[in-house]
Amino acid sequence: KLLGQELASCSLEELQEIDSQLQISLGKVRARKARLFREQLEKLKAKGKQLLEENVQLHQMTVMDPWRVSIDQQEKFRVVDLNLEVQTDLYIGLPERHCK
């Protein structure tokens, strides 16, 4: 009956009891799901914090004291400078005419 089969023969009281049982079960499932999501989120936050700390250590090893790290390790953990200036050949406006 909890699966929804043969409900036509049930009285109103039986249907209300089944509904009550399903509501309780659904509440337990939702509570467990929420708990598992919270635990997973806490684990991911801890992993993110660990990776940030490891990144800082690697940055210090490769940038602050590059001679401590072997060349292979330097290639593996190369730090990219994101503040590079790039020169392009793009211009705004009419093209200039270069006469010789």
mmCIF file of N, CA, C and O in Angstrom:
data_model
loop_
_atom_site.group_PDB
_atom_site.id
_atom_site.type_symbol
_atom_site.label_atom_id
_atom_site.label_comp_id
_atom_site.label_asym_id
_atom_site.label_seq_id
_atom_site.Cartn_x
_atom_site.Cartn_y
_atom_site.Cartn_z
ATOM 1 N N LYS A 1 0.814 -1.194 0.000
ATOM 2 C CA LYS A 1 0.000 0.000 0.000
ATOM 3 C C LYS A 1 0.862 1.264 0.000
ATOM 4 O O LYS A 1 0.460 2.279 -0.555
ATOM 5 N N LEU A 2 2.026 1.210 0.648
ATOM 6 C CA LEU A 2 2.911 2.377 0.661
ATOM 7 C C LEU A 2 3.452 2.688 -0.732
ATOM 8 O O LEU A 2 3.891 3.810 -0.991
ATOM 9 N N LEU A 3 3.425 1.712 -1.614
ATOM 10 C CA LEU A 3 3.875 1.926 -2.980
ATOM 11 C C LEU A 3 2.756 2.440 -3.879
ATOM 12 O O LEU A 3 2.957 2.668 -5.067
ATOM 13 N N GLY A 4 1.567 2.591 -3.341
ATOM 14 C CA GLY A 4 0.461 3.128 -4.107
ATOM 15 C C GLY A 4 -0.381 2.078 -4.796
ATOM 16 O O GLY A 4 -1.212 2.409 -5.633
ATOM 17 N N GLN A 5 -0.203 0.829 -4.452
ATOM 18 C CA GLN A 5 -0.979 -0.247 -5.081
ATOM 19 C C GLN A 5 -2.133 -0.648 -4.178
ATOM 20 O O GLN A 5 -2.017 -0.649 -2.961
ATOM 21 N N GLU A 6 -3.239 -0.970 -4.785
ATOM 22 C CA GLU A 6 -4.446 -1.435 -4.102
ATOM 23 C C GLU A 6 -4.962 -0.425 -3.074
ATOM 24 O O GLU A 6 -5.370 -0.786 -1.975
ATOM 25 N N LEU A 7 -4.951 0.851 -3.440
ATOM 26 C CA LEU A 7 -5.427 1.887 -2.526
ATOM 27 C C LEU A 7 -6.945 2.059 -2.593
ATOM 28 O O LEU A 7 -7.537 2.641 -1.680
ATOM 29 N N ALA A 8 -7.542 1.529 -3.632
ATOM 30 C CA ALA A 8 -8.987 1.708 -3.805
ATOM 31 C C ALA A 8 -9.775 1.045 -2.681
ATOM 32 O O ALA A 8 -10.855 1.514 -2.306
ATOM 33 N N SER A 9 -9.228 -0.005 -2.120
ATOM 34 C CA SER A 9 -9.945 -0.715 -1.058
ATOM 35 C C SER A 9 -9.689 -0.136 0.330
ATOM 36 O O SER A 9 -10.237 -0.620 1.314
ATOM 37 N N CYS A 10 -8.879 0.906 0.443
ATOM 38 C CA CYS A 10 -8.528 1.492 1.744
ATOM 39 C C CYS A 10 -9.599 2.491 2.193
ATOM 40 O O CYS A 10 -10.197 3.192 1.388
ATOM 41 N N SER A 11 -9.763 2.539 3.502
ATOM 42 C CA SER A 11 -10.665 3.538 4.070
ATOM 43 C C SER A 11 -9.940 4.874 4.162
ATOM 44 O O SER A 11 -8.721 4.960 3.991
ATOM 45 N N LEU A 12 -10.673 5.922 4.456
ATOM 46 C CA LEU A 12 -10.097 7.248 4.593
ATOM 47 C C LEU A 12 -9.055 7.284 5.706
ATOM 48 O O LEU A 12 -7.988 7.892 5.561
ATOM 49 N N GLU A 13 -9.325 6.604 6.805
ATOM 50 C CA GLU A 13 -8.376 6.565 7.929
ATOM 51 C C GLU A 13 -7.081 5.862 7.524
ATOM 52 O O GLU A 13 -5.988 6.303 7.893
ATOM 53 N N GLU A 14 -7.196 4.763 6.763
ATOM 54 C CA GLU A 14 -5.993 4.054 6.305
ATOM 55 C C GLU A 14 -5.183 4.936 5.364
ATOM 56 O O GLU A 14 -3.945 4.961 5.448
ATOM 57 N N LEU A 15 -5.862 5.647 4.478
ATOM 58 C CA LEU A 15 -5.156 6.546 3.557
ATOM 59 C C LEU A 15 -4.447 7.665 4.312
ATOM 60 O O LEU A 15 -3.325 8.043 3.977
ATOM 61 N N GLN A 16 -5.078 8.199 5.342
ATOM 62 C CA GLN A 16 -4.450 9.243 6.146
ATOM 63 C C GLN A 16 -3.236 8.690 6.899
ATOM 64 O O GLN A 16 -2.216 9.366 7.032
ATOM 65 N N GLU A 17 -3.338 7.453 7.377
ATOM 66 C CA GLU A 17 -2.198 6.813 8.059
ATOM 67 C C GLU A 17 -1.040 6.598 7.080
ATOM 68 O O GLU A 17 0.125 6.849 7.415
ATOM 69 N N ILE A 18 -1.344 6.132 5.871
ATOM 70 C CA ILE A 18 -0.312 5.944 4.848
ATOM 71 C C ILE A 18 0.342 7.286 4.511
ATOM 72 O O ILE A 18 1.570 7.392 4.405
ATOM 73 N N ASP A 19 -0.482 8.321 4.354
ATOM 74 C CA ASP A 19 0.041 9.660 4.074
ATOM 75 C C ASP A 19 0.960 10.127 5.194
ATOM 76 O O ASP A 19 2.048 10.667 4.935
ATOM 77 N N SER A 20 0.566 9.899 6.406
ATOM 78 C CA SER A 20 1.376 10.295 7.559
ATOM 79 C C SER A 20 2.719 9.557 7.563
ATOM 80 O O SER A 20 3.771 10.164 7.784
ATOM 81 N N GLN A 21 2.689 8.256 7.300
ATOM 82 C CA GLN A 21 3.932 7.472 7.254
ATOM 83 C C GLN A 21 4.848 7.967 6.138
ATOM 84 O O GLN A 21 6.076 8.072 6.316
ATOM 85 N N LEU A 22 4.250 8.266 4.983
ATOM 86 C CA LEU A 22 5.057 8.754 3.864
ATOM 87 C C LEU A 22 5.668 10.124 4.171
ATOM 88 O O LEU A 22 6.824 10.384 3.823
ATOM 89 N N GLN A 23 4.916 10.991 4.821
ATOM 90 C CA GLN A 23 5.429 12.308 5.179
ATOM 91 C C GLN A 23 6.605 12.198 6.157
ATOM 92 O O GLN A 23 7.610 12.905 6.024
ATOM 93 N N ILE A 24 6.480 11.292 7.136
ATOM 94 C CA ILE A 24 7.562 11.083 8.107
ATOM 95 C C ILE A 24 8.809 10.542 7.408
ATOM 96 O O ILE A 24 9.926 11.019 7.620
ATOM 97 N N SER A 25 8.602 9.562 6.525
ATOM 98 C CA SER A 25 9.729 8.981 5.787
ATOM 99 C C SER A 25 10.390 10.015 4.892
ATOM 100 O O SER A 25 11.618 10.091 4.809
ATOM 101 N N LEU A 26 9.578 10.820 4.221
ATOM 102 C CA LEU A 26 10.113 11.856 3.353
ATOM 103 C C LEU A 26 10.923 12.881 4.158
ATOM 104 O O LEU A 26 11.984 13.331 3.718
ATOM 105 N N GLY A 27 10.449 13.221 5.330
ATOM 106 C CA GLY A 27 11.184 14.148 6.194
ATOM 107 C C GLY A 27 12.537 13.589 6.595
ATOM 108 O O GLY A 27 13.538 14.309 6.610
ATOM 109 N N LYS A 28 12.571 12.290 6.898
ATOM 110 C CA LYS A 28 13.850 11.651 7.268
ATOM 111 C C LYS A 28 14.817 11.649 6.091
ATOM 112 O O LYS A 28 16.018 11.899 6.260
ATOM 113 N N VAL A 29 14.288 11.349 4.905
ATOM 114 C CA VAL A 29 15.143 11.328 3.716
ATOM 115 C C VAL A 29 15.707 12.714 3.440
ATOM 116 O O VAL A 29 16.901 12.878 3.166
ATOM 117 N N ARG A 30 14.860 13.745 3.530
ATOM 118 C CA ARG A 30 15.328 15.114 3.298
ATOM 119 C C ARG A 30 16.346 15.554 4.337
ATOM 120 O O ARG A 30 17.329 16.224 4.021
ATOM 121 N N ALA A 31 16.143 15.175 5.579
ATOM 122 C CA ALA A 31 17.088 15.531 6.639
ATOM 123 C C ALA A 31 18.444 14.854 6.401
ATOM 124 O O ALA A 31 19.503 15.482 6.555
ATOM 125 N N ARG A 32 18.418 13.596 5.996
ATOM 126 C CA ARG A 32 19.669 12.867 5.732
ATOM 127 C C ARG A 32 20.388 13.485 4.538
ATOM 128 O O ARG A 32 21.613 13.656 4.545
ATOM 129 N N LYS A 33 19.628 13.812 3.497
ATOM 130 C CA LYS A 33 20.213 14.439 2.319
ATOM 131 C C LYS A 33 20.871 15.764 2.688
ATOM 132 O O LYS A 33 21.997 16.048 2.259
ATOM 133 N N ALA A 34 20.197 16.572 3.482
ATOM 134 C CA ALA A 34 20.754 17.863 3.900
ATOM 135 C C ALA A 34 22.030 17.656 4.722
ATOM 136 O O ALA A 34 23.019 18.387 4.537
ATOM 137 N N ARG A 35 22.021 16.663 5.608
ATOM 138 C CA ARG A 35 23.209 16.378 6.429
ATOM 139 C C ARG A 35 24.382 15.955 5.543
ATOM 140 O O ARG A 35 25.516 16.419 5.722
ATOM 141 N N LEU A 36 24.115 15.080 4.567
ATOM 142 C CA LEU A 36 25.181 14.623 3.673
ATOM 143 C C LEU A 36 25.740 15.779 2.846
ATOM 144 O O LEU A 36 26.956 15.869 2.636
ATOM 145 N N PHE A 37 24.864 16.678 2.384
ATOM 146 C CA PHE A 37 25.338 17.838 1.640
ATOM 147 C C PHE A 37 26.191 18.752 2.514
ATOM 148 O O PHE A 37 27.214 19.273 2.070
ATOM 149 N N ARG A 38 25.785 18.959 3.768
ATOM 150 C CA ARG A 38 26.578 19.787 4.677
ATOM 151 C C ARG A 38 27.956 19.166 4.907
ATOM 152 O O ARG A 38 28.971 19.864 4.897
ATOM 153 N N GLU A 39 27.989 17.844 5.126
ATOM 154 C CA GLU A 39 29.269 17.169 5.348
ATOM 155 C C GLU A 39 30.162 17.281 4.121
ATOM 156 O O GLU A 39 31.365 17.537 4.237
ATOM 157 N N GLN A 40 29.570 17.095 2.941
ATOM 158 C CA GLN A 40 30.345 17.193 1.714
ATOM 159 C C GLN A 40 30.868 18.617 1.525
ATOM 160 O O GLN A 40 32.015 18.817 1.130
ATOM 161 N N LEU A 41 30.044 19.609 1.817
ATOM 162 C CA LEU A 41 30.463 21.005 1.700
ATOM 163 C C LEU A 41 31.613 21.313 2.654
ATOM 164 O O LEU A 41 32.590 21.974 2.272
ATOM 165 N N GLU A 42 31.540 20.812 3.890
ATOM 166 C CA GLU A 42 32.622 21.026 4.856
ATOM 167 C C GLU A 42 33.916 20.387 4.367
ATOM 168 O O GLU A 42 34.992 20.984 4.476
ATOM 169 N N LYS A 43 33.813 19.177 3.794
ATOM 170 C CA LYS A 43 35.010 18.508 3.270
ATOM 171 C C LYS A 43 35.610 19.292 2.109
ATOM 172 O O LYS A 43 36.827 19.439 2.009
ATOM 173 N N LEU A 44 34.754 19.804 1.222
ATOM 174 C CA LEU A 44 35.247 20.572 0.086
ATOM 175 C C LEU A 44 35.878 21.884 0.523
ATOM 176 O O LEU A 44 36.894 22.307 -0.039
ATOM 177 N N LYS A 45 35.311 22.536 1.530
ATOM 178 C CA LYS A 45 35.912 23.768 2.050
ATOM 179 C C LYS A 45 37.284 23.480 2.657
ATOM 180 O O LYS A 45 38.236 24.247 2.457
ATOM 181 N N ALA A 46 37.390 22.376 3.398
ATOM 182 C CA ALA A 46 38.679 22.003 3.999
ATOM 183 C C ALA A 46 39.696 21.686 2.904
ATOM 184 O O ALA A 46 40.859 22.101 2.992
ATOM 185 N N LYS A 47 39.268 20.990 1.867
ATOM 186 C CA LYS A 47 40.163 20.654 0.756
ATOM 187 C C LYS A 47 40.611 21.933 0.049
ATOM 188 O O LYS A 47 41.783 22.076 -0.303
ATOM 189 N N GLY A 48 39.687 22.878 -0.156
ATOM 190 C CA GLY A 48 40.038 24.149 -0.785
ATOM 191 C C GLY A 48 41.051 24.922 0.038
ATOM 192 O O GLY A 48 42.001 25.486 -0.505
ATOM 193 N N LYS A 49 40.866 24.932 1.353
ATOM 194 C CA LYS A 49 41.808 25.621 2.238
ATOM 195 C C LYS A 49 43.187 24.961 2.169
ATOM 196 O O LYS A 49 44.210 25.641 2.087
ATOM 197 N N GLN A 50 43.199 23.630 2.144
ATOM 198 C CA GLN A 50 44.457 22.894 2.058
ATOM 199 C C GLN A 50 45.166 23.209 0.737
ATOM 200 O O GLN A 50 46.378 23.433 0.713
ATOM 201 N N LEU A 51 44.411 23.248 -0.365
ATOM 202 C CA LEU A 51 45.013 23.539 -1.661
ATOM 203 C C LEU A 51 45.552 24.964 -1.717
ATOM 204 O O LEU A 51 46.603 25.208 -2.313
ATOM 205 N N LEU A 52 44.854 25.916 -1.106
ATOM 206 C CA LEU A 52 45.356 27.291 -1.067
ATOM 207 C C LEU A 52 46.665 27.376 -0.287
ATOM 208 O O LEU A 52 47.607 28.055 -0.706
ATOM 209 N N GLU A 53 46.719 26.685 0.846
ATOM 210 C CA GLU A 53 47.948 26.686 1.643
ATOM 211 C C GLU A 53 49.090 26.042 0.863
ATOM 212 O O GLU A 53 50.219 26.546 0.871
ATOM 213 N N GLU A 54 48.801 24.951 0.165
ATOM 214 C CA GLU A 54 49.821 24.282 -0.634
ATOM 215 C C GLU A 54 50.281 25.192 -1.772
ATOM 216 O O GLU A 54 51.471 25.249 -2.085
ATOM 217 N N ASN A 55 49.342 25.918 -2.363
ATOM 218 C CA ASN A 55 49.685 26.847 -3.443
ATOM 219 C C ASN A 55 50.611 27.944 -2.940
ATOM 220 O O ASN A 55 51.573 28.317 -3.621
ATOM 221 N N VAL A 56 50.342 28.464 -1.746
ATOM 222 C CA VAL A 56 51.202 29.499 -1.162
ATOM 223 C C VAL A 56 52.607 28.940 -0.932
ATOM 224 O O VAL A 56 53.605 29.594 -1.253
ATOM 225 N N GLN A 57 52.688 27.734 -0.408
ATOM 226 C CA GLN A 57 53.993 27.114 -0.170
ATOM 227 C C GLN A 57 54.751 26.915 -1.481
ATOM 228 O O GLN A 57 55.944 27.209 -1.568
ATOM 229 N N LEU A 58 54.072 26.427 -2.500
ATOM 230 C CA LEU A 58 54.727 26.213 -3.785
ATOM 231 C C LEU A 58 55.160 27.536 -4.401
ATOM 232 O O LEU A 58 56.241 27.635 -4.987
ATOM 233 N N HIS A 59 54.331 28.546 -4.254
ATOM 234 C CA HIS A 59 54.684 29.872 -4.766
ATOM 235 C C HIS A 59 55.934 30.390 -4.065
ATOM 236 O O HIS A 59 56.839 30.914 -4.710
ATOM 237 N N GLN A 60 55.990 30.228 -2.757
ATOM 238 C CA GLN A 60 57.164 30.672 -2.003
ATOM 239 C C GLN A 60 58.403 29.900 -2.434
ATOM 240 O O GLN A 60 59.478 30.462 -2.566
ATOM 241 N N MET A 61 58.234 28.609 -2.670
ATOM 242 C CA MET A 61 59.382 27.796 -3.073
ATOM 243 C C MET A 61 59.892 28.195 -4.456
ATOM 244 O O MET A 61 61.097 28.260 -4.685
ATOM 245 N N THR A 62 58.988 28.449 -5.383
ATOM 246 C CA THR A 62 59.415 28.695 -6.758
ATOM 247 C C THR A 62 59.743 30.149 -7.039
ATOM 248 O O THR A 62 60.613 30.433 -7.847
ATOM 249 N N VAL A 63 59.056 31.083 -6.399
ATOM 250 C CA VAL A 63 59.293 32.493 -6.682
ATOM 251 C C VAL A 63 60.262 33.109 -5.686
ATOM 252 O O VAL A 63 61.213 33.789 -6.063
ATOM 253 N N MET A 64 60.049 32.871 -4.424
ATOM 254 C CA MET A 64 60.886 33.486 -3.396
ATOM 255 C C MET A 64 62.277 32.857 -3.331
ATOM 256 O O MET A 64 63.259 33.542 -3.124
ATOM 257 N N ASP A 65 62.355 31.572 -3.490
ATOM 258 C CA ASP A 65 63.632 30.868 -3.385
ATOM 259 C C ASP A 65 63.732 29.846 -4.515
ATOM 260 O O ASP A 65 63.677 28.644 -4.282
ATOM 261 N N PRO A 66 63.877 30.296 -5.769
ATOM 262 C CA PRO A 66 63.859 29.368 -6.896
ATOM 263 C C PRO A 66 65.029 28.402 -6.914
ATOM 264 O O PRO A 66 64.949 27.349 -7.536
ATOM 265 N N TRP A 67 66.119 28.720 -6.218
ATOM 266 C CA TRP A 67 67.293 27.830 -6.245
ATOM 267 C C TRP A 67 67.086 26.600 -5.374
ATOM 268 O O TRP A 67 67.799 25.617 -5.510
ATOM 269 N N ARG A 68 66.098 26.657 -4.446
ATOM 270 C CA ARG A 68 65.803 25.502 -3.598
ATOM 271 C C ARG A 68 65.094 24.390 -4.355
ATOM 272 O O ARG A 68 65.118 23.247 -3.957
ATOM 273 N N VAL A 69 64.463 24.751 -5.449
ATOM 274 C CA VAL A 69 63.642 23.810 -6.189
ATOM 275 C C VAL A 69 64.390 23.373 -7.437
ATOM 276 O O VAL A 69 65.015 24.171 -8.115
ATOM 277 N N SER A 70 64.314 22.093 -7.751
ATOM 278 C CA SER A 70 64.987 21.599 -8.940
ATOM 279 C C SER A 70 64.317 22.166 -10.184
ATOM 280 O O SER A 70 63.185 22.651 -10.151
ATOM 281 N N ILE A 71 65.013 22.099 -11.301
ATOM 282 C CA ILE A 71 64.477 22.646 -12.554
ATOM 283 C C ILE A 71 63.204 21.913 -12.950
ATOM 284 O O ILE A 71 62.244 22.518 -13.427
ATOM 285 N N ASP A 72 63.153 20.598 -12.748
ATOM 286 C CA ASP A 72 61.944 19.835 -13.076
ATOM 287 C C ASP A 72 60.751 20.335 -12.265
ATOM 288 O O ASP A 72 59.657 20.482 -12.788
ATOM 289 N N GLN A 73 60.974 20.594 -10.983
ATOM 290 C CA GLN A 73 59.887 21.084 -10.141
ATOM 291 C C GLN A 73 59.476 22.494 -10.547
ATOM 292 O O GLN A 73 58.306 22.841 -10.498
ATOM 293 N N GLN A 74 60.457 23.307 -10.959
ATOM 294 C CA GLN A 74 60.129 24.658 -11.397
ATOM 295 C C GLN A 74 59.241 24.615 -12.632
ATOM 296 O O GLN A 74 58.293 25.383 -12.750
ATOM 297 N N GLU A 75 59.533 23.721 -13.555
ATOM 298 C CA GLU A 75 58.703 23.601 -14.750
ATOM 299 C C GLU A 75 57.308 23.112 -14.386
ATOM 300 O O GLU A 75 56.322 23.557 -14.951
ATOM 301 N N LYS A 76 57.238 22.215 -13.437
ATOM 302 C CA LYS A 76 55.943 21.649 -13.042
ATOM 303 C C LYS A 76 55.067 22.692 -12.364
ATOM 304 O O LYS A 76 53.861 22.723 -12.561
ATOM 305 N N PHE A 77 55.671 23.568 -11.558
ATOM 306 C CA PHE A 77 54.909 24.535 -10.778
ATOM 307 C C PHE A 77 55.204 25.965 -11.226
ATOM 308 O O PHE A 77 55.321 26.854 -10.409
ATOM 309 N N ARG A 78 55.323 26.189 -12.510
ATOM 310 C CA ARG A 78 55.637 27.514 -13.018
ATOM 311 C C ARG A 78 54.503 28.478 -12.672
ATOM 312 O O ARG A 78 53.347 28.187 -12.854
ATOM 313 N N VAL A 79 54.871 29.620 -12.165
ATOM 314 C CA VAL A 79 53.902 30.647 -11.816
ATOM 315 C C VAL A 79 53.731 31.557 -13.022
ATOM 316 O O VAL A 79 54.697 32.010 -13.611
ATOM 317 N N VAL A 80 52.513 31.812 -13.392
ATOM 318 C CA VAL A 80 52.229 32.651 -14.550
ATOM 319 C C VAL A 80 51.916 34.057 -14.063
ATOM 320 O O VAL A 80 51.063 34.251 -13.203
ATOM 321 N N ASP A 81 52.618 35.028 -14.619
ATOM 322 C CA ASP A 81 52.364 36.420 -14.283
ATOM 323 C C ASP A 81 51.195 36.900 -15.122
ATOM 324 O O ASP A 81 51.274 36.973 -16.345
ATOM 325 N N LEU A 82 50.088 37.213 -14.468
ATOM 326 C CA LEU A 82 48.879 37.626 -15.170
ATOM 327 C C LEU A 82 48.852 39.116 -15.457
ATOM 328 O O LEU A 82 47.899 39.618 -16.039
ATOM 329 N N ASN A 83 49.891 39.841 -15.064
ATOM 330 C CA ASN A 83 49.942 41.285 -15.280
ATOM 331 C C ASN A 83 50.807 41.643 -16.485
ATOM 332 O O ASN A 83 51.516 42.638 -16.473
ATOM 333 N N LEU A 84 50.757 40.841 -17.515
ATOM 334 C CA LEU A 84 51.553 41.095 -18.709
ATOM 335 C C LEU A 84 50.830 42.097 -19.603
ATOM 336 O O LEU A 84 49.612 42.079 -19.732
ATOM 337 N N GLU A 85 51.616 42.960 -20.225
ATOM 338 C CA GLU A 85 51.039 43.884 -21.192
ATOM 339 C C GLU A 85 51.179 43.257 -22.565
ATOM 340 O O GLU A 85 52.210 42.696 -22.905
ATOM 341 N N VAL A 86 50.124 43.355 -23.347
ATOM 342 C CA VAL A 86 50.119 42.757 -24.672
ATOM 343 C C VAL A 86 49.936 43.861 -25.692
ATOM 344 O O VAL A 86 49.043 44.700 -25.560
ATOM 345 N N GLN A 87 50.792 43.879 -26.713
ATOM 346 C CA GLN A 87 50.666 44.865 -27.770
ATOM 347 C C GLN A 87 50.014 44.192 -28.967
ATOM 348 O O GLN A 87 50.427 43.108 -29.384
ATOM 349 N N THR A 88 48.978 44.807 -29.489
ATOM 350 C CA THR A 88 48.284 44.248 -30.642
ATOM 351 C C THR A 88 48.364 45.212 -31.808
ATOM 352 O O THR A 88 48.746 46.375 -31.660
ATOM 353 N N ASP A 89 48.004 44.750 -32.963
ATOM 354 C CA ASP A 89 47.981 45.582 -34.162
ATOM 355 C C ASP A 89 46.581 46.077 -34.465
ATOM 356 O O ASP A 89 46.259 46.403 -35.597
ATOM 357 N N LEU A 90 45.731 46.150 -33.476
ATOM 358 C CA LEU A 90 44.371 46.618 -33.669
ATOM 359 C C LEU A 90 44.307 48.121 -33.455
ATOM 360 O O LEU A 90 44.877 48.656 -32.512
ATOM 361 N N TYR A 91 43.581 48.807 -34.346
ATOM 362 C CA TYR A 91 43.442 50.247 -34.264
ATOM 363 C C TYR A 91 41.975 50.610 -34.362
ATOM 364 O O TYR A 91 41.206 49.940 -35.046
ATOM 365 N N ILE A 92 41.610 51.701 -33.720
ATOM 366 C CA ILE A 92 40.255 52.217 -33.828
ATOM 367 C C ILE A 92 40.305 53.422 -34.744
ATOM 368 O O ILE A 92 41.120 54.334 -34.548
ATOM 369 N N GLY A 93 39.456 53.464 -35.738
ATOM 370 C CA GLY A 93 39.417 54.585 -36.666
ATOM 371 C C GLY A 93 39.810 54.164 -38.061
ATOM 372 O O GLY A 93 39.988 52.983 -38.367
ATOM 373 N N LEU A 94 39.973 55.168 -38.930
ATOM 374 C CA LEU A 94 40.333 54.888 -40.316
ATOM 375 C C LEU A 94 41.774 54.423 -40.403
ATOM 376 O O LEU A 94 42.643 54.892 -39.653
ATOM 377 N N PRO A 95 42.053 53.526 -41.331
ATOM 378 C CA PRO A 95 43.441 53.074 -41.480
ATOM 379 C C PRO A 95 44.316 54.192 -41.995
ATOM 380 O O PRO A 95 43.901 55.022 -42.815
ATOM 381 N N GLU A 96 45.526 54.240 -41.530
ATOM 382 C CA GLU A 96 46.476 55.252 -41.956
ATOM 383 C C GLU A 96 47.096 54.802 -43.284
ATOM 384 O O GLU A 96 47.336 53.618 -43.503
ATOM 385 N N ARG A 97 47.356 55.773 -44.106
ATOM 386 C CA ARG A 97 47.989 55.456 -45.393
ATOM 387 C C ARG A 97 49.483 55.779 -45.254
ATOM 388 O O ARG A 97 49.865 56.878 -44.866
ATOM 389 N N HIS A 98 50.279 54.802 -45.550
ATOM 390 C CA HIS A 98 51.727 54.975 -45.459
ATOM 391 C C HIS A 98 52.255 55.156 -46.883
ATOM 392 O O HIS A 98 52.294 54.231 -47.675
ATOM 393 N N CYS A 99 52.657 56.368 -47.239
ATOM 394 C CA CYS A 99 53.185 56.659 -48.574
ATOM 395 C C CYS A 99 54.696 56.753 -48.509
ATOM 396 O O CYS A 99 55.262 57.281 -47.577
ATOM 397 N N LYS A 100 55.313 56.256 -49.552
ATOM 398 C CA LYS A 100 56.780 56.312 -49.609
ATOM 399 C C LYS A 100 57.222 57.276 -50.662
ATOM 400 O O LYS A 100 56.642 57.578 -51.615
#
